[in-house]
């Protein structure tokens, strides 16, 4: 019996730019895009997004490794952490449950009907090297293009791998069977959305206090004896 012959891959568009970027996301990752420029990724289908200031996000990445966050992007001073689809709807309730409700955090979520600018696919230069962040992918992460505010991946998705198992999702109150953290309900180990949200909220609050303290220090006149 003759074995079926797999269909050939669609050829990459000639040159770079928006068409090449959209092709990479659609054919390498299977993610929905909308035409640009800039090319945007549609949220609420394969993933949702948590968004927070870059300084707070850098501290989150120092505390949670790549296995606990899933893909992470940086654009224009904002860090975007991809989480499981439906996670955006869970954010307000999680913040209340974690006793962050009513506190200004600058931590938001983008879900169904939302969009995020598509970063340049990993491995392709976008400009001069940006400032280096903490080890493991900080605010600048040493990624090309970060300095100009271009969208870049700090922890990129892996082509040919389903993204859903890598995305933080709700588990049994942060614990799975046997009480071990990070074990989810979807038939395998998944990053824990509760831990990620709690860490992000803590670092957003801390960064806001530090920015306020810095502003007060700069506004105080120098004392001379």
PDB file of C-alpha atoms in Angstrom:
ATOM      1  CA  UNK A   1       0.000   0.000   0.000  1.00  0.00           C
ATOM      2  CA  UNK A   2       1.451   3.341  -1.019  1.00  0.00           C
ATOM      3  CA  UNK A   3       2.127   5.756   1.810  1.00  0.00           C
ATOM      4  CA  UNK A   4       0.604   9.232   1.486  1.00  0.00           C
ATOM      5  CA  UNK A   5       3.082  11.897   0.446  1.00  0.00           C
ATOM      6  CA  UNK A   6       2.984  14.998   2.698  1.00  0.00           C
ATOM      7  CA  UNK A   7       2.110  18.261   1.010  1.00  0.00           C
ATOM      8  CA  UNK A   8       5.066  20.604   0.487  1.00  0.00           C
ATOM      9  CA  UNK A   9       5.403  23.618   2.715  1.00  0.00           C
ATOM     10  CA  UNK A  10       4.256  26.902   1.301  1.00  0.00           C
ATOM     11  CA  UNK A  11       7.286  28.903   0.099  1.00  0.00           C
ATOM     12  CA  UNK A  12       8.422  31.850   2.180  1.00  0.00           C
ATOM     13  CA  UNK A  13       7.572  35.239   0.691  1.00  0.00           C
ATOM     14  CA  UNK A  14      10.497  36.896  -1.023  1.00  0.00           C
ATOM     15  CA  UNK A  15      12.286  39.546   1.038  1.00  0.00           C
ATOM     16  CA  UNK A  16      11.374  40.595   4.552  1.00  0.00           C
ATOM     17  CA  UNK A  17       8.799  42.942   5.975  1.00  0.00           C
ATOM     18  CA  UNK A  18       5.209  42.388   7.010  1.00  0.00           C
ATOM     19  CA  UNK A  19       4.422  39.572   4.562  1.00  0.00           C
ATOM     20  CA  UNK A  20       7.386  37.510   5.725  1.00  0.00           C
ATOM     21  CA  UNK A  21       6.537  38.102   9.387  1.00  0.00           C
ATOM     22  CA  UNK A  22       2.877  37.153   8.955  1.00  0.00           C
ATOM     23  CA  UNK A  23       3.852  34.035   6.991  1.00  0.00           C
ATOM     24  CA  UNK A  24       6.175  32.899   9.802  1.00  0.00           C
ATOM     25  CA  UNK A  25       3.479  33.189  12.475  1.00  0.00           C
ATOM     26  CA  UNK A  26       0.776  31.573  10.382  1.00  0.00           C
ATOM     27  CA  UNK A  27       2.811  28.680   8.965  1.00  0.00           C
ATOM     28  CA  UNK A  28       5.445  28.019  11.632  1.00  0.00           C
ATOM     29  CA  UNK A  29       3.222  28.530  14.693  1.00  0.00           C
ATOM     30  CA  UNK A  30      -0.335  28.353  13.349  1.00  0.00           C
ATOM     31  CA  UNK A  31      -1.241  31.701  14.924  1.00  0.00           C
ATOM     32  CA  UNK A  32      -3.847  34.003  13.423  1.00  0.00           C
ATOM     33  CA  UNK A  33      -2.621  37.407  12.247  1.00  0.00           C
ATOM     34  CA  UNK A  34      -4.097  40.579  10.843  1.00  0.00           C
ATOM     35  CA  UNK A  35      -2.279  42.405   8.046  1.00  0.00           C
ATOM     36  CA  UNK A  36      -0.072  45.391   8.712  1.00  0.00           C
ATOM     37  CA  UNK A  37       2.133  47.148   8.954  1.00  0.00           C
ATOM     38  CA  UNK A  38       2.538  46.408  11.703  1.00  0.00           C
ATOM     39  CA  UNK A  39       1.441  42.774  11.609  1.00  0.00           C
ATOM     40  CA  UNK A  40      -0.628  41.970  14.702  1.00  0.00           C
ATOM     41  CA  UNK A  41      -1.433  38.701  16.460  1.00  0.00           C
ATOM     42  CA  UNK A  42      -5.057  38.000  17.370  1.00  0.00           C
ATOM     43  CA  UNK A  43      -5.532  37.202  21.051  1.00  0.00           C
ATOM     44  CA  UNK A  44      -8.226  35.049  22.611  1.00  0.00           C
ATOM     45  CA  UNK A  45      -7.785  32.226  20.077  1.00  0.00           C
ATOM     46  CA  UNK A  46      -4.576  30.371  20.977  1.00  0.00           C
ATOM     47  CA  UNK A  47      -3.526  32.590  23.871  1.00  0.00           C
ATOM     48  CA  UNK A  48      -4.321  35.676  25.950  1.00  0.00           C
ATOM     49  CA  UNK A  49      -1.811  38.291  27.120  1.00  0.00           C
ATOM     50  CA  UNK A  50      -0.865  39.782  30.488  1.00  0.00           C
ATOM     51  CA  UNK A  51       0.652  43.232  30.053  1.00  0.00           C
ATOM     52  CA  UNK A  52       2.716  45.167  32.606  1.00  0.00           C
ATOM     53  CA  UNK A  53       5.483  47.798  32.741  1.00  0.00           C
ATOM     54  CA  UNK A  54       8.868  46.581  31.544  1.00  0.00           C
ATOM     55  CA  UNK A  55      10.630  47.281  34.850  1.00  0.00           C
ATOM     56  CA  UNK A  56       8.122  45.158  36.758  1.00  0.00           C
ATOM     57  CA  UNK A  57       8.215  42.500  34.059  1.00  0.00           C
ATOM     58  CA  UNK A  58      12.001  42.253  34.283  1.00  0.00           C
ATOM     59  CA  UNK A  59      11.688  41.412  37.977  1.00  0.00           C
ATOM     60  CA  UNK A  60       9.070  38.772  37.192  1.00  0.00           C
ATOM     61  CA  UNK A  61      11.473  37.101  34.752  1.00  0.00           C
ATOM     62  CA  UNK A  62      14.197  37.126  37.412  1.00  0.00           C
ATOM     63  CA  UNK A  63      11.895  35.187  39.732  1.00  0.00           C
ATOM     64  CA  UNK A  64      10.172  32.796  37.312  1.00  0.00           C
ATOM     65  CA  UNK A  65      12.128  30.891  34.685  1.00  0.00           C
ATOM     66  CA  UNK A  66      11.038  30.250  31.118  1.00  0.00           C
ATOM     67  CA  UNK A  67       9.237  27.034  32.079  1.00  0.00           C
ATOM     68  CA  UNK A  68       6.955  29.076  34.335  1.00  0.00           C
ATOM     69  CA  UNK A  69       6.031  31.903  31.990  1.00  0.00           C
ATOM     70  CA  UNK A  70       5.683  30.673  28.440  1.00  0.00           C
ATOM     71  CA  UNK A  71       6.550  33.118  25.626  1.00  0.00           C
ATOM     72  CA  UNK A  72       7.306  36.720  26.643  1.00  0.00           C
ATOM     73  CA  UNK A  73       7.544  39.810  24.408  1.00  0.00           C
ATOM     74  CA  UNK A  74       8.632  43.410  24.946  1.00  0.00           C
ATOM     75  CA  UNK A  75       7.326  46.449  23.074  1.00  0.00           C
ATOM     76  CA  UNK A  76       7.476  50.149  23.843  1.00  0.00           C
ATOM     77  CA  UNK A  77       8.280  49.811  27.526  1.00  0.00           C
ATOM     78  CA  UNK A  78       5.561  47.203  28.110  1.00  0.00           C
ATOM     79  CA  UNK A  79       6.133  43.511  28.687  1.00  0.00           C
ATOM     80  CA  UNK A  80       3.623  40.981  27.374  1.00  0.00           C
ATOM     81  CA  UNK A  81       3.365  37.525  28.872  1.00  0.00           C
ATOM     82  CA  UNK A  82       1.366  34.969  26.910  1.00  0.00           C
ATOM     83  CA  UNK A  83      -1.060  32.925  29.003  1.00  0.00           C
ATOM     84  CA  UNK A  84      -3.722  30.329  28.230  1.00  0.00           C
ATOM     85  CA  UNK A  85      -6.791  31.502  26.315  1.00  0.00           C
ATOM     86  CA  UNK A  86      -9.386  32.587  28.861  1.00  0.00           C
ATOM     87  CA  UNK A  87      -6.752  33.854  31.277  1.00  0.00           C
ATOM     88  CA  UNK A  88      -7.690  37.483  30.598  1.00  0.00           C
ATOM     89  CA  UNK A  89     -11.188  36.868  31.972  1.00  0.00           C
ATOM     90  CA  UNK A  90      -9.706  35.311  35.105  1.00  0.00           C
ATOM     91  CA  UNK A  91      -7.433  38.242  35.985  1.00  0.00           C
ATOM     92  CA  UNK A  92      -9.903  40.427  37.962  1.00  0.00           C
ATOM     93  CA  UNK A  93     -11.083  37.495  40.086  1.00  0.00           C
ATOM     94  CA  UNK A  94      -7.529  36.285  40.689  1.00  0.00           C
ATOM     95  CA  UNK A  95      -6.405  39.737  41.812  1.00  0.00           C
ATOM     96  CA  UNK A  96      -9.323  39.896  44.261  1.00  0.00           C
ATOM     97  CA  UNK A  97      -8.599  36.386  45.546  1.00  0.00           C
ATOM     98  CA  UNK A  98      -4.919  37.268  45.985  1.00  0.00           C
ATOM     99  CA  UNK A  99      -5.973  40.433  47.888  1.00  0.00           C
ATOM    100  CA  UNK A 100      -4.732  42.827  45.220  1.00  0.00           C
ATOM    101  CA  UNK A 101      -8.225  44.075  44.358  1.00  0.00           C
ATOM    102  CA  UNK A 102      -8.620  47.865  44.475  1.00  0.00           C
ATOM    103  CA  UNK A 103      -4.863  48.518  44.289  1.00  0.00           C
ATOM    104  CA  UNK A 104      -3.517  50.381  41.266  1.00  0.00           C
ATOM    105  CA  UNK A 105      -1.066  47.989  39.629  1.00  0.00           C
ATOM    106  CA  UNK A 106      -0.892  48.803  35.895  1.00  0.00           C
ATOM    107  CA  UNK A 107      -1.379  45.076  35.251  1.00  0.00           C
ATOM    108  CA  UNK A 108      -3.860  44.427  32.457  1.00  0.00           C
ATOM    109  CA  UNK A 109      -4.964  41.547  30.231  1.00  0.00           C
ATOM    110  CA  UNK A 110      -5.920  41.229  26.571  1.00  0.00           C
ATOM    111  CA  UNK A 111      -8.260  38.438  25.524  1.00  0.00           C
ATOM    112  CA  UNK A 112     -10.943  37.740  22.929  1.00  0.00           C
ATOM    113  CA  UNK A 113     -11.082  40.406  20.243  1.00  0.00           C
ATOM    114  CA  UNK A 114      -7.732  41.885  21.242  1.00  0.00           C
ATOM    115  CA  UNK A 115      -4.475  42.278  19.353  1.00  0.00           C
ATOM    116  CA  UNK A 116      -0.774  42.519  20.060  1.00  0.00           C
ATOM    117  CA  UNK A 117       1.968  43.704  17.739  1.00  0.00           C
ATOM    118  CA  UNK A 118       3.811  40.723  16.285  1.00  0.00           C
ATOM    119  CA  UNK A 119       7.480  40.776  17.294  1.00  0.00           C
ATOM    120  CA  UNK A 120      10.120  40.039  14.687  1.00  0.00           C
ATOM    121  CA  UNK A 121      10.536  36.237  14.488  1.00  0.00           C
ATOM    122  CA  UNK A 122      13.424  35.088  16.694  1.00  0.00           C
ATOM    123  CA  UNK A 123      16.839  35.047  15.090  1.00  0.00           C
ATOM    124  CA  UNK A 124      16.136  37.942  12.731  1.00  0.00           C
ATOM    125  CA  UNK A 125      17.805  41.300  13.501  1.00  0.00           C
ATOM    126  CA  UNK A 126      15.587  44.345  14.045  1.00  0.00           C
ATOM    127  CA  UNK A 127      18.171  47.029  14.740  1.00  0.00           C
ATOM    128  CA  UNK A 128      20.971  47.971  17.159  1.00  0.00           C
ATOM    129  CA  UNK A 129      21.202  46.003  20.366  1.00  0.00           C
ATOM    130  CA  UNK A 130      19.079  47.310  23.177  1.00  0.00           C
ATOM    131  CA  UNK A 131      20.132  47.650  26.807  1.00  0.00           C
ATOM    132  CA  UNK A 132      20.856  44.435  28.604  1.00  0.00           C
ATOM    133  CA  UNK A 133      18.342  43.322  31.184  1.00  0.00           C
ATOM    134  CA  UNK A 134      18.599  40.664  33.902  1.00  0.00           C
ATOM    135  CA  UNK A 135      19.833  37.222  33.001  1.00  0.00           C
ATOM    136  CA  UNK A 136      17.169  35.054  31.435  1.00  0.00           C
ATOM    137  CA  UNK A 137      15.505  37.800  29.425  1.00  0.00           C
ATOM    138  CA  UNK A 138      15.070  41.085  31.226  1.00  0.00           C
ATOM    139  CA  UNK A 139      13.597  44.394  30.195  1.00  0.00           C
ATOM    140  CA  UNK A 140      16.079  44.856  27.375  1.00  0.00           C
ATOM    141  CA  UNK A 141      17.370  41.317  27.407  1.00  0.00           C
ATOM    142  CA  UNK A 142      20.121  42.331  24.990  1.00  0.00           C
ATOM    143  CA  UNK A 143      17.613  41.705  22.221  1.00  0.00           C
ATOM    144  CA  UNK A 144      18.038  43.631  18.964  1.00  0.00           C
ATOM    145  CA  UNK A 145      15.516  46.419  18.540  1.00  0.00           C
ATOM    146  CA  UNK A 146      14.580  46.732  22.215  1.00  0.00           C
ATOM    147  CA  UNK A 147      16.188  50.148  22.488  1.00  0.00           C
ATOM    148  CA  UNK A 148      13.947  51.645  19.813  1.00  0.00           C
ATOM    149  CA  UNK A 149      10.781  50.197  21.345  1.00  0.00           C
ATOM    150  CA  UNK A 150      10.309  47.655  18.554  1.00  0.00           C
ATOM    151  CA  UNK A 151       8.388  44.520  19.508  1.00  0.00           C
ATOM    152  CA  UNK A 152      10.867  41.731  20.289  1.00  0.00           C
ATOM    153  CA  UNK A 153      10.725  38.301  21.878  1.00  0.00           C
ATOM    154  CA  UNK A 154      12.507  37.904  25.219  1.00  0.00           C
ATOM    155  CA  UNK A 155      11.366  34.292  25.565  1.00  0.00           C
ATOM    156  CA  UNK A 156      10.240  33.272  22.069  1.00  0.00           C
ATOM    157  CA  UNK A 157       7.766  30.553  21.098  1.00  0.00           C
ATOM    158  CA  UNK A 158       9.194  27.408  19.528  1.00  0.00           C
ATOM    159  CA  UNK A 159       8.264  26.687  15.899  1.00  0.00           C
ATOM    160  CA  UNK A 160       6.709  23.273  15.428  1.00  0.00           C
ATOM    161  CA  UNK A 161       5.626  23.006  19.056  1.00  0.00           C
ATOM    162  CA  UNK A 162       2.073  23.472  20.285  1.00  0.00           C
ATOM    163  CA  UNK A 163       1.981  26.644  22.347  1.00  0.00           C
ATOM    164  CA  UNK A 164      -0.890  25.691  24.669  1.00  0.00           C
ATOM    165  CA  UNK A 165       1.095  23.324  26.959  1.00  0.00           C
ATOM    166  CA  UNK A 166       3.651  26.090  27.580  1.00  0.00           C
ATOM    167  CA  UNK A 167       1.120  28.728  28.662  1.00  0.00           C
ATOM    168  CA  UNK A 168       0.317  29.544  32.304  1.00  0.00           C
ATOM    169  CA  UNK A 169      -3.187  28.320  33.147  1.00  0.00           C
ATOM    170  CA  UNK A 170      -5.401  27.914  36.182  1.00  0.00           C
ATOM    171  CA  UNK A 171      -4.604  24.894  38.326  1.00  0.00           C
ATOM    172  CA  UNK A 172      -6.042  23.673  41.631  1.00  0.00           C
ATOM    173  CA  UNK A 173      -5.372  26.939  43.494  1.00  0.00           C
ATOM    174  CA  UNK A 174      -1.756  26.867  42.357  1.00  0.00           C
ATOM    175  CA  UNK A 175      -1.267  23.192  43.207  1.00  0.00           C
ATOM    176  CA  UNK A 176      -1.899  20.027  41.322  1.00  0.00           C
ATOM    177  CA  UNK A 177      -2.434  16.442  42.397  1.00  0.00           C
ATOM    178  CA  UNK A 178      -0.324  15.634  45.408  1.00  0.00           C
ATOM    179  CA  UNK A 179       0.142  19.295  46.278  1.00  0.00           C
ATOM    180  CA  UNK A 180       3.025  19.887  43.863  1.00  0.00           C
ATOM    181  CA  UNK A 181       3.041  23.400  42.461  1.00  0.00           C
ATOM    182  CA  UNK A 182       2.582  23.953  38.766  1.00  0.00           C
ATOM    183  CA  UNK A 183       0.753  20.728  37.857  1.00  0.00           C
ATOM    184  CA  UNK A 184      -2.380  21.568  35.943  1.00  0.00           C
ATOM    185  CA  UNK A 185      -5.674  20.027  35.025  1.00  0.00           C
ATOM    186  CA  UNK A 186      -5.087  19.615  31.290  1.00  0.00           C
ATOM    187  CA  UNK A 187      -3.467  16.224  31.263  1.00  0.00           C
ATOM    188  CA  UNK A 188       0.102  17.311  32.025  1.00  0.00           C
ATOM    189  CA  UNK A 189       2.345  19.813  33.678  1.00  0.00           C
ATOM    190  CA  UNK A 190       1.519  23.424  32.809  1.00  0.00           C
ATOM    191  CA  UNK A 191       2.819  26.706  34.227  1.00  0.00           C
ATOM    192  CA  UNK A 192       0.688  28.086  37.045  1.00  0.00           C
ATOM    193  CA  UNK A 193      -1.309  31.225  36.225  1.00  0.00           C
ATOM    194  CA  UNK A 194      -1.965  31.995  39.915  1.00  0.00           C
ATOM    195  CA  UNK A 195       1.747  32.111  40.710  1.00  0.00           C
ATOM    196  CA  UNK A 196       2.444  34.250  37.654  1.00  0.00           C
ATOM    197  CA  UNK A 197      -0.324  36.754  38.450  1.00  0.00           C
ATOM    198  CA  UNK A 198       0.711  37.008  42.102  1.00  0.00           C
ATOM    199  CA  UNK A 199       4.349  37.590  41.163  1.00  0.00           C
ATOM    200  CA  UNK A 200       3.385  40.121  38.489  1.00  0.00           C
ATOM    201  CA  UNK A 201       1.107  42.019  40.875  1.00  0.00           C
ATOM    202  CA  UNK A 202       3.794  42.115  43.557  1.00  0.00           C
ATOM    203  CA  UNK A 203       6.404  43.450  41.152  1.00  0.00           C
ATOM    204  CA  UNK A 204       3.998  45.989  39.604  1.00  0.00           C
ATOM    205  CA  UNK A 205       3.253  47.352  43.074  1.00  0.00           C
ATOM    206  CA  UNK A 206       6.938  47.405  44.022  1.00  0.00           C
ATOM    207  CA  UNK A 207       7.942  49.142  40.787  1.00  0.00           C
ATOM    208  CA  UNK A 208       5.226  51.759  41.265  1.00  0.00           C
ATOM    209  CA  UNK A 209       6.445  52.532  44.784  1.00  0.00           C
ATOM    210  CA  UNK A 210      10.055  52.758  43.596  1.00  0.00           C
ATOM    211  CA  UNK A 211       9.121  55.110  40.771  1.00  0.00           C
ATOM    212  CA  UNK A 212       7.244  57.306  43.235  1.00  0.00           C
ATOM    213  CA  UNK A 213      10.188  57.354  45.641  1.00  0.00           C
ATOM    214  CA  UNK A 214      12.577  58.252  42.810  1.00  0.00           C
ATOM    215  CA  UNK A 215      10.320  61.105  41.696  1.00  0.00           C
ATOM    216  CA  UNK A 216      10.118  62.486  45.250  1.00  0.00           C
ATOM    217  CA  UNK A 217      13.896  62.318  45.657  1.00  0.00           C
ATOM    218  CA  UNK A 218      14.470  64.214  42.408  1.00  0.00           C
ATOM    219  CA  UNK A 219      11.951  66.885  43.358  1.00  0.00           C
ATOM    220  CA  UNK A 220      13.574  67.648  46.725  1.00  0.00           C
ATOM    221  CA  UNK A 221      15.993  70.628  46.738  1.00  0.00           C
ATOM    222  CA  UNK A 222      19.585  69.924  47.655  1.00  0.00           C
ATOM    223  CA  UNK A 223      20.515  70.907  51.212  1.00  0.00           C
ATOM    224  CA  UNK A 224      23.718  72.849  51.710  1.00  0.00           C
ATOM    225  CA  UNK A 225      25.332  73.466  55.076  1.00  0.00           C
TER     226      UNK A 225
END
